[in-house]
């Protein structure tokens, strides 16, 4: 929002016209909205904003936070508001494509010159490029995997390094449960944490080929055997009752706090779990670094997916239509390697800017960065990649599979039907 402040009465009293004196002061406000509840990340955003303001007189950068689920639910309304944020947090994928079609985000191809583009990992920039045009500024990458409590694993006699296959995971869950510990913590109330199981299993069973084929409408699409089998295997796990009591009512922040408080042995989550665990645990520290481990989602016997395939995100920023040019200028400053090395060192997130990887201090985050860089295929979260309407169905069927309310074939068919509806109207 741009506001020009003129002392009109004083000018008129002095007999001066507005055109003769020009603008006395030009104040520009850039509003950025994010969803990261990690206090270190919020402090970093504020620090970058203050430093940008210092070198850009007359520009004010407001950093606004909104909880993940509230943000998703309110985003459409926010975009229609006259006080809408200028810079939006984005997971890319289908939601971003819908926003581009709706004409509510800016094409950043012009301000993002060659030097700026070359500062990002190619895969990250590609995630925000549609039809050759750049619509977003990449921020971070993420990989979903199992964080685990080393002490609780030791108590149950489970070696995380031995969990290589789906059957190995089921065996570990049984041993942990027998030891008197809740095997897995999950925020079922937000639904999307449960979709990590169904989509990950589909990735291991069918690989990139199955997902691409389904998106292109080939064969049975998302009702094919790959996605039916994913539901069948997921219910092998849920039949063991692996989750904490009340998991269907637990939000992601609540569940991450429960894991941080040692109320469960493991959690399948993206890397923001580290910050959320600290913010929501009782002591605001969570599990100490030396007692926290990580292992990848296991392989499925006979699966066609490459074991190096990763599931996660390439998240970034979008600029809303009509925003001042200073919004893009701020994002350029924000994404400079010297700035992005700060969250890398603090372990806040994994930047996608070249020249930052060596600064990643946290061993788990460093491992995830290496995993994604070596991955032959990085699958963006289904609930984001497939767009909001289909993504909502993916999350719904994941909950229904977990509770036994839906059969695997019916769940897969529901996703396929949603995909067909969404694409018949596009």
mmCIF file of C-alpha atoms in Angstrom:
data_model
loop_
_atom_site.group_PDB
_atom_site.id
_atom_site.type_symbol
_atom_site.label_atom_id
_atom_site.label_comp_id
_atom_site.label_asym_id
_atom_site.label_seq_id
_atom_site.Cartn_x
_atom_site.Cartn_y
_atom_site.Cartn_z
ATOM 1 C CA UNK A 1 0.000 0.000 0.000
ATOM 2 C CA UNK A 2 1.436 3.374 -1.018
ATOM 3 C CA UNK A 3 0.413 6.603 0.644
ATOM 4 C CA UNK A 4 1.700 10.043 -0.318
ATOM 5 C CA UNK A 5 1.591 12.466 2.564
ATOM 6 C CA UNK A 6 1.441 16.165 1.584
ATOM 7 C CA UNK A 7 1.053 19.085 3.905
ATOM 8 C CA UNK A 8 -1.564 20.618 1.634
ATOM 9 C CA UNK A 9 -2.687 23.489 3.822
ATOM 10 C CA UNK A 10 0.849 24.750 4.352
ATOM 11 C CA UNK A 11 1.554 24.675 0.641
ATOM 12 C CA UNK A 12 -1.591 26.576 -0.226
ATOM 13 C CA UNK A 13 -0.871 29.151 2.452
ATOM 14 C CA UNK A 14 2.541 29.724 0.902
ATOM 15 C CA UNK A 15 0.988 30.099 -2.513
ATOM 16 C CA UNK A 16 2.750 27.016 -3.888
ATOM 17 C CA UNK A 17 1.126 24.522 -6.235
ATOM 18 C CA UNK A 18 1.430 20.798 -5.724
ATOM 19 C CA UNK A 19 3.023 20.383 -9.127
ATOM 20 C CA UNK A 20 5.747 22.925 -8.354
ATOM 21 C CA UNK A 21 7.058 21.198 -5.248
ATOM 22 C CA UNK A 22 6.563 17.528 -6.077
ATOM 23 C CA UNK A 23 6.319 14.918 -3.378
ATOM 24 C CA UNK A 24 7.589 15.870 0.034
ATOM 25 C CA UNK A 25 7.447 12.360 1.483
ATOM 26 C CA UNK A 26 6.636 8.969 0.023
ATOM 27 C CA UNK A 27 5.806 6.208 2.478
ATOM 28 C CA UNK A 28 5.435 2.636 1.292
ATOM 29 C CA UNK A 29 4.267 -0.263 3.433
ATOM 30 C CA UNK A 30 5.011 -3.858 2.454
ATOM 31 C CA UNK A 31 3.080 -6.513 4.375
ATOM 32 C CA UNK A 32 4.498 -10.036 4.531
ATOM 33 C CA UNK A 33 2.444 -12.894 5.993
ATOM 34 C CA UNK A 34 3.976 -16.205 7.067
ATOM 35 C CA UNK A 35 2.980 -19.352 8.972
ATOM 36 C CA UNK A 36 6.212 -20.327 10.748
ATOM 37 C CA UNK A 37 5.709 -20.381 14.506
ATOM 38 C CA UNK A 38 9.405 -20.951 15.255
ATOM 39 C CA UNK A 39 10.391 -17.855 17.276
ATOM 40 C CA UNK A 40 13.896 -17.912 15.771
ATOM 41 C CA UNK A 41 12.425 -17.699 12.274
ATOM 42 C CA UNK A 42 10.099 -14.867 13.249
ATOM 43 C CA UNK A 43 13.001 -12.975 14.797
ATOM 44 C CA UNK A 44 15.014 -13.465 11.591
ATOM 45 C CA UNK A 45 12.181 -12.121 9.426
ATOM 46 C CA UNK A 46 11.922 -9.030 11.637
ATOM 47 C CA UNK A 47 15.678 -8.487 11.584
ATOM 48 C CA UNK A 48 15.834 -8.637 7.775
ATOM 49 C CA UNK A 49 12.883 -6.241 7.573
ATOM 50 C CA UNK A 50 14.556 -3.676 9.848
ATOM 51 C CA UNK A 51 17.817 -3.852 7.897
ATOM 52 C CA UNK A 52 15.953 -3.434 4.602
ATOM 53 C CA UNK A 53 14.117 -0.410 5.997
ATOM 54 C CA UNK A 54 17.420 1.137 7.067
ATOM 55 C CA UNK A 55 18.679 1.084 3.480
ATOM 56 C CA UNK A 56 15.316 2.078 1.963
ATOM 57 C CA UNK A 57 14.089 5.309 3.605
ATOM 58 C CA UNK A 58 10.336 5.695 3.492
ATOM 59 C CA UNK A 59 9.671 1.967 3.269
ATOM 60 C CA UNK A 60 8.041 0.045 6.121
ATOM 61 C CA UNK A 61 7.977 -3.777 6.139
ATOM 62 C CA UNK A 62 5.325 -5.337 8.388
ATOM 63 C CA UNK A 63 5.834 -8.989 9.309
ATOM 64 C CA UNK A 64 2.556 -10.748 10.110
ATOM 65 C CA UNK A 65 2.084 -14.288 11.414
ATOM 66 C CA UNK A 66 -1.003 -16.481 11.041
ATOM 67 C CA UNK A 67 -1.239 -20.086 12.211
ATOM 68 C CA UNK A 68 -0.961 -22.630 9.374
ATOM 69 C CA UNK A 69 -4.553 -23.878 9.243
ATOM 70 C CA UNK A 70 -6.065 -20.447 9.873
ATOM 71 C CA UNK A 71 -3.933 -19.061 7.068
ATOM 72 C CA UNK A 72 -5.171 -21.667 4.595
ATOM 73 C CA UNK A 73 -8.795 -21.115 5.581
ATOM 74 C CA UNK A 74 -8.603 -17.314 5.460
ATOM 75 C CA UNK A 75 -6.369 -16.917 2.405
ATOM 76 C CA UNK A 76 -9.171 -16.391 -0.119
ATOM 77 C CA UNK A 77 -10.753 -13.724 2.074
ATOM 78 C CA UNK A 78 -7.364 -12.113 2.684
ATOM 79 C CA UNK A 79 -6.757 -11.819 -1.041
ATOM 80 C CA UNK A 80 -10.018 -9.903 -1.444
ATOM 81 C CA UNK A 81 -9.234 -7.454 1.339
ATOM 82 C CA UNK A 82 -8.016 -3.918 0.582
ATOM 83 C CA UNK A 83 -5.408 -4.508 3.300
ATOM 84 C CA UNK A 84 -4.257 -7.815 1.820
ATOM 85 C CA UNK A 85 -0.671 -8.874 2.421
ATOM 86 C CA UNK A 86 1.741 -7.951 -0.356
ATOM 87 C CA UNK A 87 3.867 -11.041 0.169
ATOM 88 C CA UNK A 88 2.213 -14.414 0.784
ATOM 89 C CA UNK A 89 3.712 -17.646 2.053
ATOM 90 C CA UNK A 90 3.159 -20.339 -0.582
ATOM 91 C CA UNK A 91 3.490 -24.096 -0.872
ATOM 92 C CA UNK A 92 3.393 -23.777 -4.673
ATOM 93 C CA UNK A 93 1.658 -26.571 -6.547
ATOM 94 C CA UNK A 94 -2.007 -26.514 -7.503
ATOM 95 C CA UNK A 95 -2.986 -23.746 -5.090
ATOM 96 C CA UNK A 96 -0.439 -21.430 -6.680
ATOM 97 C CA UNK A 97 -1.602 -22.392 -10.165
ATOM 98 C CA UNK A 98 -5.196 -21.538 -9.180
ATOM 99 C CA UNK A 99 -4.054 -18.172 -7.822
ATOM 100 C CA UNK A 100 -2.235 -17.460 -11.091
ATOM 101 C CA UNK A 101 -5.394 -18.305 -13.080
ATOM 102 C CA UNK A 102 -7.430 -16.046 -10.816
ATOM 103 C CA UNK A 103 -5.040 -13.181 -11.527
ATOM 104 C CA UNK A 104 -4.303 -12.419 -7.870
ATOM 105 C CA UNK A 105 -0.515 -12.806 -7.934
ATOM 106 C CA UNK A 106 2.161 -10.897 -9.803
ATOM 107 C CA UNK A 107 4.360 -12.210 -12.598
ATOM 108 C CA UNK A 108 7.883 -11.715 -11.217
ATOM 109 C CA UNK A 109 9.712 -12.587 -14.446
ATOM 110 C CA UNK A 110 10.780 -8.993 -15.085
ATOM 111 C CA UNK A 111 12.165 -8.047 -11.642
ATOM 112 C CA UNK A 112 13.841 -11.447 -11.259
ATOM 113 C CA UNK A 113 16.823 -10.952 -13.543
ATOM 114 C CA UNK A 114 19.353 -13.622 -14.486
ATOM 115 C CA UNK A 115 21.622 -12.992 -11.495
ATOM 116 C CA UNK A 116 18.744 -13.396 -9.050
ATOM 117 C CA UNK A 117 17.447 -16.524 -10.781
ATOM 118 C CA UNK A 118 20.864 -18.166 -10.779
ATOM 119 C CA UNK A 119 21.143 -17.710 -7.020
ATOM 120 C CA UNK A 120 18.555 -20.478 -6.434
ATOM 121 C CA UNK A 121 18.728 -24.243 -6.792
ATOM 122 C CA UNK A 122 17.246 -25.021 -10.235
ATOM 123 C CA UNK A 123 14.584 -27.368 -8.793
ATOM 124 C CA UNK A 124 13.452 -24.683 -6.368
ATOM 125 C CA UNK A 125 13.000 -22.028 -9.040
ATOM 126 C CA UNK A 126 11.236 -24.524 -11.304
ATOM 127 C CA UNK A 127 8.647 -25.131 -8.576
ATOM 128 C CA UNK A 128 7.567 -21.494 -8.912
ATOM 129 C CA UNK A 129 7.747 -21.292 -12.701
ATOM 130 C CA UNK A 130 4.566 -21.777 -14.754
ATOM 131 C CA UNK A 131 4.543 -21.658 -18.555
ATOM 132 C CA UNK A 132 7.994 -20.122 -18.549
ATOM 133 C CA UNK A 133 7.061 -17.294 -16.194
ATOM 134 C CA UNK A 134 8.355 -16.916 -12.631
ATOM 135 C CA UNK A 135 5.596 -16.265 -10.113
ATOM 136 C CA UNK A 136 7.338 -16.901 -6.816
ATOM 137 C CA UNK A 137 10.550 -16.481 -4.876
ATOM 138 C CA UNK A 138 11.732 -19.829 -3.442
ATOM 139 C CA UNK A 139 12.405 -19.911 0.294
ATOM 140 C CA UNK A 140 13.038 -23.395 1.631
ATOM 141 C CA UNK A 141 12.922 -27.090 0.897
ATOM 142 C CA UNK A 142 11.562 -29.806 3.105
ATOM 143 C CA UNK A 143 11.555 -33.575 3.332
ATOM 144 C CA UNK A 144 9.046 -35.643 5.259
ATOM 145 C CA UNK A 145 10.494 -38.438 7.362
ATOM 146 C CA UNK A 146 10.385 -40.006 10.810
ATOM 147 C CA UNK A 147 11.788 -38.029 13.732
ATOM 148 C CA UNK A 148 12.336 -40.338 16.678
ATOM 149 C CA UNK A 149 13.170 -40.236 20.361
ATOM 150 C CA UNK A 150 16.386 -42.226 20.833
ATOM 151 C CA UNK A 151 15.679 -42.975 24.497
ATOM 152 C CA UNK A 152 12.228 -44.401 23.791
ATOM 153 C CA UNK A 153 13.575 -46.461 20.895
ATOM 154 C CA UNK A 154 16.296 -47.845 23.167
ATOM 155 C CA UNK A 155 13.719 -48.657 25.846
ATOM 156 C CA UNK A 156 11.800 -50.722 23.277
ATOM 157 C CA UNK A 157 14.946 -52.340 21.880
ATOM 158 C CA UNK A 158 14.397 -50.848 18.415
ATOM 159 C CA UNK A 159 17.277 -49.874 16.157
ATOM 160 C CA UNK A 160 16.132 -47.101 13.804
ATOM 161 C CA UNK A 161 18.863 -47.972 11.314
ATOM 162 C CA UNK A 162 17.264 -51.396 10.852
ATOM 163 C CA UNK A 163 13.933 -49.935 9.652
ATOM 164 C CA UNK A 164 14.389 -50.317 5.892
ATOM 165 C CA UNK A 165 11.039 -51.739 4.752
ATOM 166 C CA UNK A 166 7.362 -51.222 5.561
ATOM 167 C CA UNK A 167 7.308 -54.554 7.376
ATOM 168 C CA UNK A 168 10.279 -53.370 9.460
ATOM 169 C CA UNK A 169 8.281 -50.304 10.483
ATOM 170 C CA UNK A 170 5.267 -52.400 11.460
ATOM 171 C CA UNK A 171 7.530 -54.607 13.546
ATOM 172 C CA UNK A 172 9.056 -51.583 15.273
ATOM 173 C CA UNK A 173 5.597 -50.203 16.067
ATOM 174 C CA UNK A 174 4.634 -53.487 17.729
ATOM 175 C CA UNK A 175 7.818 -53.557 19.843
ATOM 176 C CA UNK A 176 7.426 -49.946 20.930
ATOM 177 C CA UNK A 177 3.793 -50.514 21.880
ATOM 178 C CA UNK A 178 4.773 -53.622 23.864
ATOM 179 C CA UNK A 179 7.286 -51.491 25.773
ATOM 180 C CA UNK A 180 4.456 -49.325 27.077
ATOM 181 C CA UNK A 181 5.148 -46.345 24.820
ATOM 182 C CA UNK A 182 2.890 -44.731 22.214
ATOM 183 C CA UNK A 183 4.627 -45.574 18.917
ATOM 184 C CA UNK A 184 3.571 -42.573 16.813
ATOM 185 C CA UNK A 185 2.350 -39.036 17.494
ATOM 186 C CA UNK A 186 0.193 -37.406 14.811
ATOM 187 C CA UNK A 187 -1.903 -34.249 14.495
ATOM 188 C CA UNK A 188 -4.993 -35.906 13.056
ATOM 189 C CA UNK A 189 -7.156 -32.885 13.759
ATOM 190 C CA UNK A 190 -5.426 -30.980 10.968
ATOM 191 C CA UNK A 191 -5.772 -34.003 8.642
ATOM 192 C CA UNK A 192 -2.754 -33.213 6.433
ATOM 193 C CA UNK A 193 -0.258 -34.947 8.772
ATOM 194 C CA UNK A 194 -2.105 -38.218 8.069
ATOM 195 C CA UNK A 195 -1.885 -37.757 4.302
ATOM 196 C CA UNK A 196 1.888 -38.139 4.585
ATOM 197 C CA UNK A 197 1.345 -41.886 5.053
ATOM 198 C CA UNK A 198 -0.977 -42.517 2.110
ATOM 199 C CA UNK A 199 0.969 -40.332 -0.316
ATOM 200 C CA UNK A 200 4.346 -41.659 0.837
ATOM 201 C CA UNK A 201 3.192 -45.234 0.364
ATOM 202 C CA UNK A 202 1.959 -44.385 -3.140
ATOM 203 C CA UNK A 203 5.369 -42.855 -3.870
ATOM 204 C CA UNK A 204 7.158 -46.002 -2.732
ATOM 205 C CA UNK A 205 4.747 -48.335 -4.544
ATOM 206 C CA UNK A 206 4.387 -46.563 -7.886
ATOM 207 C CA UNK A 207 7.079 -43.908 -8.000
ATOM 208 C CA UNK A 208 7.022 -40.865 -10.235
ATOM 209 C CA UNK A 209 5.490 -42.804 -13.141
ATOM 210 C CA UNK A 210 2.306 -43.650 -11.226
ATOM 211 C CA UNK A 211 1.726 -40.067 -10.096
ATOM 212 C CA UNK A 212 2.415 -38.576 -13.522
ATOM 213 C CA UNK A 213 0.129 -41.134 -15.158
ATOM 214 C CA UNK A 214 -2.687 -40.343 -12.729
ATOM 215 C CA UNK A 215 -2.367 -36.588 -13.265
ATOM 216 C CA UNK A 216 -2.511 -37.107 -17.021
ATOM 217 C CA UNK A 217 -5.716 -39.125 -16.701
ATOM 218 C CA UNK A 218 -4.228 -42.365 -17.949
ATOM 219 C CA UNK A 219 -5.883 -45.673 -17.041
ATOM 220 C CA UNK A 220 -7.762 -45.533 -13.757
ATOM 221 C CA UNK A 221 -5.860 -42.447 -12.634
ATOM 222 C CA UNK A 222 -5.798 -42.053 -8.878
ATOM 223 C CA UNK A 223 -8.098 -45.068 -8.600
ATOM 224 C CA UNK A 224 -5.337 -47.338 -9.937
ATOM 225 C CA UNK A 225 -3.764 -50.206 -8.025
ATOM 226 C CA UNK A 226 -0.895 -48.041 -6.753
ATOM 227 C CA UNK A 227 -3.212 -45.811 -4.740
ATOM 228 C CA UNK A 228 -5.483 -48.646 -3.633
ATOM 229 C CA UNK A 229 -2.487 -50.575 -2.327
ATOM 230 C CA UNK A 230 -1.274 -47.454 -0.528
ATOM 231 C CA UNK A 231 -4.530 -47.413 1.414
ATOM 232 C CA UNK A 232 -4.287 -51.137 2.147
ATOM 233 C CA UNK A 233 -0.787 -50.800 3.616
ATOM 234 C CA UNK A 234 -1.734 -47.697 5.565
ATOM 235 C CA UNK A 235 -4.513 -49.642 7.238
ATOM 236 C CA UNK A 236 -2.016 -52.367 8.159
ATOM 237 C CA UNK A 237 -0.410 -49.679 10.297
ATOM 238 C CA UNK A 238 -3.598 -48.136 11.691
ATOM 239 C CA UNK A 239 -4.935 -51.566 12.615
ATOM 240 C CA UNK A 240 -2.082 -51.665 15.155
ATOM 241 C CA UNK A 241 -3.536 -48.569 16.913
ATOM 242 C CA UNK A 242 -0.164 -46.783 16.787
ATOM 243 C CA UNK A 243 -1.265 -43.208 17.508
ATOM 244 C CA UNK A 244 -1.652 -41.323 20.774
ATOM 245 C CA UNK A 245 -5.065 -41.137 22.507
ATOM 246 C CA UNK A 246 -7.131 -38.296 21.055
ATOM 247 C CA UNK A 247 -5.015 -37.997 17.922
ATOM 248 C CA UNK A 248 -8.046 -37.108 15.796
ATOM 249 C CA UNK A 249 -8.506 -33.919 17.791
ATOM 250 C CA UNK A 250 -4.846 -32.939 17.976
ATOM 251 C CA UNK A 251 -3.565 -30.113 15.791
ATOM 252 C CA UNK A 252 -0.080 -30.096 14.334
ATOM 253 C CA UNK A 253 1.210 -27.646 16.997
ATOM 254 C CA UNK A 254 -0.318 -29.730 19.778
ATOM 255 C CA UNK A 255 1.065 -32.980 18.395
ATOM 256 C CA UNK A 256 4.543 -31.529 17.935
ATOM 257 C CA UNK A 257 4.455 -30.409 21.555
ATOM 258 C CA UNK A 258 3.409 -33.902 22.629
ATOM 259 C CA UNK A 259 6.334 -35.381 20.728
ATOM 260 C CA UNK A 260 8.671 -32.803 22.232
ATOM 261 C CA UNK A 261 7.412 -33.749 25.696
ATOM 262 C CA UNK A 262 8.336 -37.408 25.096
ATOM 263 C CA UNK A 263 4.774 -38.724 24.898
ATOM 264 C CA UNK A 264 5.472 -40.802 21.799
ATOM 265 C CA UNK A 265 8.427 -42.505 20.150
ATOM 266 C CA UNK A 266 8.243 -41.021 16.651
ATOM 267 C CA UNK A 267 6.430 -38.650 14.338
ATOM 268 C CA UNK A 268 6.224 -38.519 10.540
ATOM 269 C CA UNK A 269 6.730 -34.865 9.712
ATOM 270 C CA UNK A 270 8.558 -32.270 7.675
ATOM 271 C CA UNK A 271 11.566 -30.426 9.039
ATOM 272 C CA UNK A 272 9.537 -27.583 10.578
ATOM 273 C CA UNK A 273 8.861 -30.147 13.309
ATOM 274 C CA UNK A 274 12.138 -29.048 14.916
ATOM 275 C CA UNK A 275 10.971 -25.503 15.554
ATOM 276 C CA UNK A 276 7.370 -26.439 16.306
ATOM 277 C CA UNK A 277 8.480 -29.083 18.802
ATOM 278 C CA UNK A 278 10.412 -26.475 20.758
ATOM 279 C CA UNK A 279 7.700 -23.830 20.595
ATOM 280 C CA UNK A 280 4.963 -26.194 21.789
ATOM 281 C CA UNK A 281 6.738 -28.409 24.302
ATOM 282 C CA UNK A 282 6.261 -27.734 27.989
ATOM 283 C CA UNK A 283 9.860 -26.608 28.550
ATOM 284 C CA UNK A 284 10.112 -24.808 25.169
ATOM 285 C CA UNK A 285 13.162 -26.946 24.370
ATOM 286 C CA UNK A 286 11.720 -30.236 23.173
ATOM 287 C CA UNK A 287 13.912 -33.273 22.724
ATOM 288 C CA UNK A 288 17.632 -32.418 23.026
ATOM 289 C CA UNK A 289 19.574 -32.638 19.778
ATOM 290 C CA UNK A 290 21.677 -35.572 20.979
ATOM 291 C CA UNK A 291 18.538 -37.581 21.806
ATOM 292 C CA UNK A 292 16.690 -36.883 18.558
ATOM 293 C CA UNK A 293 17.107 -39.030 15.460
ATOM 294 C CA UNK A 294 15.673 -39.218 11.954
ATOM 295 C CA UNK A 295 15.130 -41.939 9.355
ATOM 296 C CA UNK A 296 13.483 -41.925 5.913
ATOM 297 C CA UNK A 297 10.120 -43.399 5.063
ATOM 298 C CA UNK A 298 10.797 -47.108 4.416
ATOM 299 C CA UNK A 299 10.661 -48.943 1.107
ATOM 300 C CA UNK A 300 7.777 -51.214 0.098
ATOM 301 C CA UNK A 301 8.638 -54.720 -1.064
ATOM 302 C CA UNK A 302 8.180 -54.913 -4.835
ATOM 303 C CA UNK A 303 7.589 -51.164 -5.090
ATOM 304 C CA UNK A 304 8.597 -49.342 -8.263
ATOM 305 C CA UNK A 305 9.566 -46.108 -6.528
ATOM 306 C CA UNK A 306 13.254 -45.232 -6.359
ATOM 307 C CA UNK A 307 14.439 -45.495 -2.723
ATOM 308 C CA UNK A 308 16.000 -42.045 -3.082
ATOM 309 C CA UNK A 309 12.638 -40.451 -3.992
ATOM 310 C CA UNK A 310 11.638 -37.802 -1.464
ATOM 311 C CA UNK A 311 8.308 -36.313 -0.406
ATOM 312 C CA UNK A 312 8.216 -32.770 0.834
ATOM 313 C CA UNK A 313 7.957 -29.180 -0.160
ATOM 314 C CA UNK A 314 9.530 -26.347 -2.089
ATOM 315 C CA UNK A 315 8.007 -23.401 -0.325
ATOM 316 C CA UNK A 316 8.368 -19.745 -1.124
ATOM 317 C CA UNK A 317 6.777 -16.323 -1.470
ATOM 318 C CA UNK A 318 4.199 -14.887 -3.873
ATOM 319 C CA UNK A 319 3.573 -11.176 -4.460
ATOM 320 C CA UNK A 320 -0.082 -10.147 -4.638
ATOM 321 C CA UNK A 321 -1.425 -8.204 -7.611
ATOM 322 C CA UNK A 322 -1.000 -4.450 -7.404
ATOM 323 C CA UNK A 323 1.713 -4.532 -4.738
ATOM 324 C CA UNK A 324 4.422 -1.852 -4.795
ATOM 325 C CA UNK A 325 7.724 -2.663 -6.508
ATOM 326 C CA UNK A 326 9.345 -2.607 -3.076
ATOM 327 C CA UNK A 327 7.760 -6.006 -2.358
ATOM 328 C CA UNK A 328 9.953 -7.675 -4.981
ATOM 329 C CA UNK A 329 12.911 -5.541 -3.911
ATOM 330 C CA UNK A 330 12.512 -6.763 -0.341
ATOM 331 C CA UNK A 331 12.366 -10.403 -1.473
ATOM 332 C CA UNK A 332 15.541 -9.903 -3.479
ATOM 333 C CA UNK A 333 17.289 -8.563 -0.387
ATOM 334 C CA UNK A 334 15.730 -11.276 1.772
ATOM 335 C CA UNK A 335 17.030 -14.077 -0.490
ATOM 336 C CA UNK A 336 20.643 -12.906 -0.612
ATOM 337 C CA UNK A 337 22.979 -15.702 0.484
ATOM 338 C CA UNK A 338 24.394 -13.590 3.332
ATOM 339 C CA UNK A 339 20.894 -13.337 4.792
ATOM 340 C CA UNK A 340 19.880 -16.946 4.134
ATOM 341 C CA UNK A 341 22.979 -18.286 5.859
ATOM 342 C CA UNK A 342 21.497 -17.009 9.138
ATOM 343 C CA UNK A 343 18.503 -19.417 9.302
ATOM 344 C CA UNK A 344 20.774 -22.157 7.941
ATOM 345 C CA UNK A 345 23.128 -21.687 10.889
ATOM 346 C CA UNK A 346 20.273 -21.447 13.392
ATOM 347 C CA UNK A 347 18.538 -24.543 12.029
ATOM 348 C CA UNK A 348 15.321 -22.621 11.339
ATOM 349 C CA UNK A 349 14.852 -24.090 7.864
ATOM 350 C CA UNK A 350 16.777 -25.366 4.831
ATOM 351 C CA UNK A 351 17.352 -22.470 2.402
ATOM 352 C CA UNK A 352 17.293 -23.080 -1.357
ATOM 353 C CA UNK A 353 19.802 -20.324 -2.113
ATOM 354 C CA UNK A 354 23.182 -21.397 -3.462
ATOM 355 C CA UNK A 355 26.049 -20.796 -1.073
ATOM 356 C CA UNK A 356 24.094 -21.591 2.093
ATOM 357 C CA UNK A 357 24.327 -25.383 2.399
ATOM 358 C CA UNK A 358 27.687 -25.365 4.163
ATOM 359 C CA UNK A 359 26.192 -23.132 6.856
ATOM 360 C CA UNK A 360 23.574 -25.711 7.935
ATOM 361 C CA UNK A 361 24.642 -26.610 11.462
ATOM 362 C CA UNK A 362 21.847 -28.949 12.571
ATOM 363 C CA UNK A 363 22.840 -32.511 11.581
ATOM 364 C CA UNK A 364 19.271 -33.589 10.725
ATOM 365 C CA UNK A 365 18.638 -30.565 8.510
ATOM 366 C CA UNK A 366 21.999 -31.098 6.830
ATOM 367 C CA UNK A 367 21.034 -34.703 6.130
ATOM 368 C CA UNK A 368 17.693 -33.648 4.659
ATOM 369 C CA UNK A 369 19.367 -31.096 2.389
ATOM 370 C CA UNK A 370 21.689 -33.815 1.121
ATOM 371 C CA UNK A 371 18.793 -36.239 0.645
ATOM 372 C CA UNK A 372 16.829 -33.840 -1.532
ATOM 373 C CA UNK A 373 19.902 -32.823 -3.531
ATOM 374 C CA UNK A 374 20.561 -36.493 -4.329
ATOM 375 C CA UNK A 375 16.928 -37.401 -4.923
ATOM 376 C CA UNK A 376 16.012 -38.365 -8.469
ATOM 377 C CA UNK A 377 12.452 -37.240 -7.808
ATOM 378 C CA UNK A 378 11.105 -34.827 -5.191
ATOM 379 C CA UNK A 379 7.338 -35.185 -4.860
ATOM 380 C CA UNK A 380 5.527 -32.064 -3.629
ATOM 381 C CA UNK A 381 2.894 -32.799 -0.967
ATOM 382 C CA UNK A 382 -0.190 -34.239 -2.623
ATOM 383 C CA UNK A 383 -2.550 -31.844 -0.855
ATOM 384 C CA UNK A 384 -0.644 -28.921 -2.361
ATOM 385 C CA UNK A 385 0.385 -30.333 -5.724
ATOM 386 C CA UNK A 386 -3.153 -31.394 -6.670
ATOM 387 C CA UNK A 387 -4.780 -28.073 -5.791
ATOM 388 C CA UNK A 388 -7.041 -27.080 -2.885
ATOM 389 C CA UNK A 389 -10.211 -28.975 -3.848
ATOM 390 C CA UNK A 390 -8.471 -32.291 -4.600
ATOM 391 C CA UNK A 391 -6.010 -31.777 -1.770
ATOM 392 C CA UNK A 392 -8.892 -31.475 0.691
ATOM 393 C CA UNK A 393 -10.216 -34.853 -0.499
ATOM 394 C CA UNK A 394 -6.759 -36.418 -0.122
ATOM 395 C CA UNK A 395 -6.637 -35.213 3.481
ATOM 396 C CA UNK A 396 -10.206 -36.362 4.170
ATOM 397 C CA UNK A 397 -9.685 -39.871 2.817
ATOM 398 C CA UNK A 398 -6.453 -40.182 4.808
ATOM 399 C CA UNK A 399 -8.411 -39.607 8.003
ATOM 400 C CA UNK A 400 -11.153 -42.010 6.892
ATOM 401 C CA UNK A 401 -8.574 -44.675 6.077
ATOM 402 C CA UNK A 402 -6.937 -44.202 9.476
ATOM 403 C CA UNK A 403 -10.261 -44.617 11.290
ATOM 404 C CA UNK A 404 -11.453 -47.486 9.096
ATOM 405 C CA UNK A 405 -14.445 -45.516 7.817
ATOM 406 C CA UNK A 406 -13.368 -45.985 4.210
ATOM 407 C CA UNK A 407 -12.028 -48.903 2.217
ATOM 408 C CA UNK A 408 -8.804 -48.411 0.221
ATOM 409 C CA UNK A 409 -10.510 -48.775 -3.177
ATOM 410 C CA UNK A 410 -13.225 -46.280 -2.230
ATOM 411 C CA UNK A 411 -10.621 -43.814 -0.965
ATOM 412 C CA UNK A 412 -8.653 -43.989 -4.208
ATOM 413 C CA UNK A 413 -11.852 -43.640 -6.235
ATOM 414 C CA UNK A 414 -12.818 -40.527 -4.252
ATOM 415 C CA UNK A 415 -9.513 -38.844 -5.096
ATOM 416 C CA UNK A 416 -9.915 -39.760 -8.766
ATOM 417 C CA UNK A 417 -13.450 -38.362 -8.833
ATOM 418 C CA UNK A 418 -12.244 -35.117 -7.241
ATOM 419 C CA UNK A 419 -9.412 -34.874 -9.777
ATOM 420 C CA UNK A 420 -11.836 -35.351 -12.659
ATOM 421 C CA UNK A 421 -14.204 -32.702 -11.275
ATOM 422 C CA UNK A 422 -11.418 -30.204 -10.784
ATOM 423 C CA UNK A 423 -10.043 -30.684 -14.273
ATOM 424 C CA UNK A 424 -13.387 -30.714 -16.032
ATOM 425 C CA UNK A 425 -13.978 -27.136 -14.883
ATOM 426 C CA UNK A 426 -10.469 -25.839 -15.598
#
